[in-house]
Steps between C-alpha positions, in 0.01 A plus 500: 500500500869421557657599829817708515739571782630842594746594771427803716709661770401505867351850483271410208394176668419684825287747303311214335437350843369833637270547201359146516148443628524221762371161385420644157812617319818344380791702354358470148158639593662789688713586197197476269314746724796741531562488125127542429486177299164383632410187689590236244748469221340515156384153401561357845256240623270603781582351838302189575277485802690382805462136588576580868222760537240243620727426799484869593123505463475193725721668762769233466761753384539867585633790289870544571539145627841346436537171316825306487640238264797319653712304255702290745713318241612829347520693826266767364202674656260709294244739646175636358233723650127481437365823349161650584356360177645152547810512285846402623767772521852359485806643674600692186152654472378276219129424523386145414144380453557144620722309742645294215568815300687639800714184510577527132597865541742448790644161402451489122341156520150361505391385847162459667505820704192398698707232675826692555389844626428493875372743759714585803301228682629242249166450325519457122274692266367164386389416854337843532318449171368166628349678804269720290 
């Protein structure tokens, strides 16, 4: 399904933030709930199982844990948070099912997200995955 952009004023955005369920919602899911449109758009693909969930199960990541991708050459830093079910929630509320998908969402390019997302301790997701 194609994505579209809408602009909302500060008051509407604050309301969306208040209505959001932490670590679950993004602005789109809040609007779908408020507009009584159901969980998924008609014809939308179901969300894939999270590839990070096994790291939660192994105790190597925790719900709410911050992950950072620092792009030194571009002077950019991106942040994602691990949800309770092992997805990655980006700063704008978008939920991604894989580290690489999160990279593609924030940077619009294909990158191995397992090697670029790091915990606050500087450990990559790839290194955590190798510990399982």
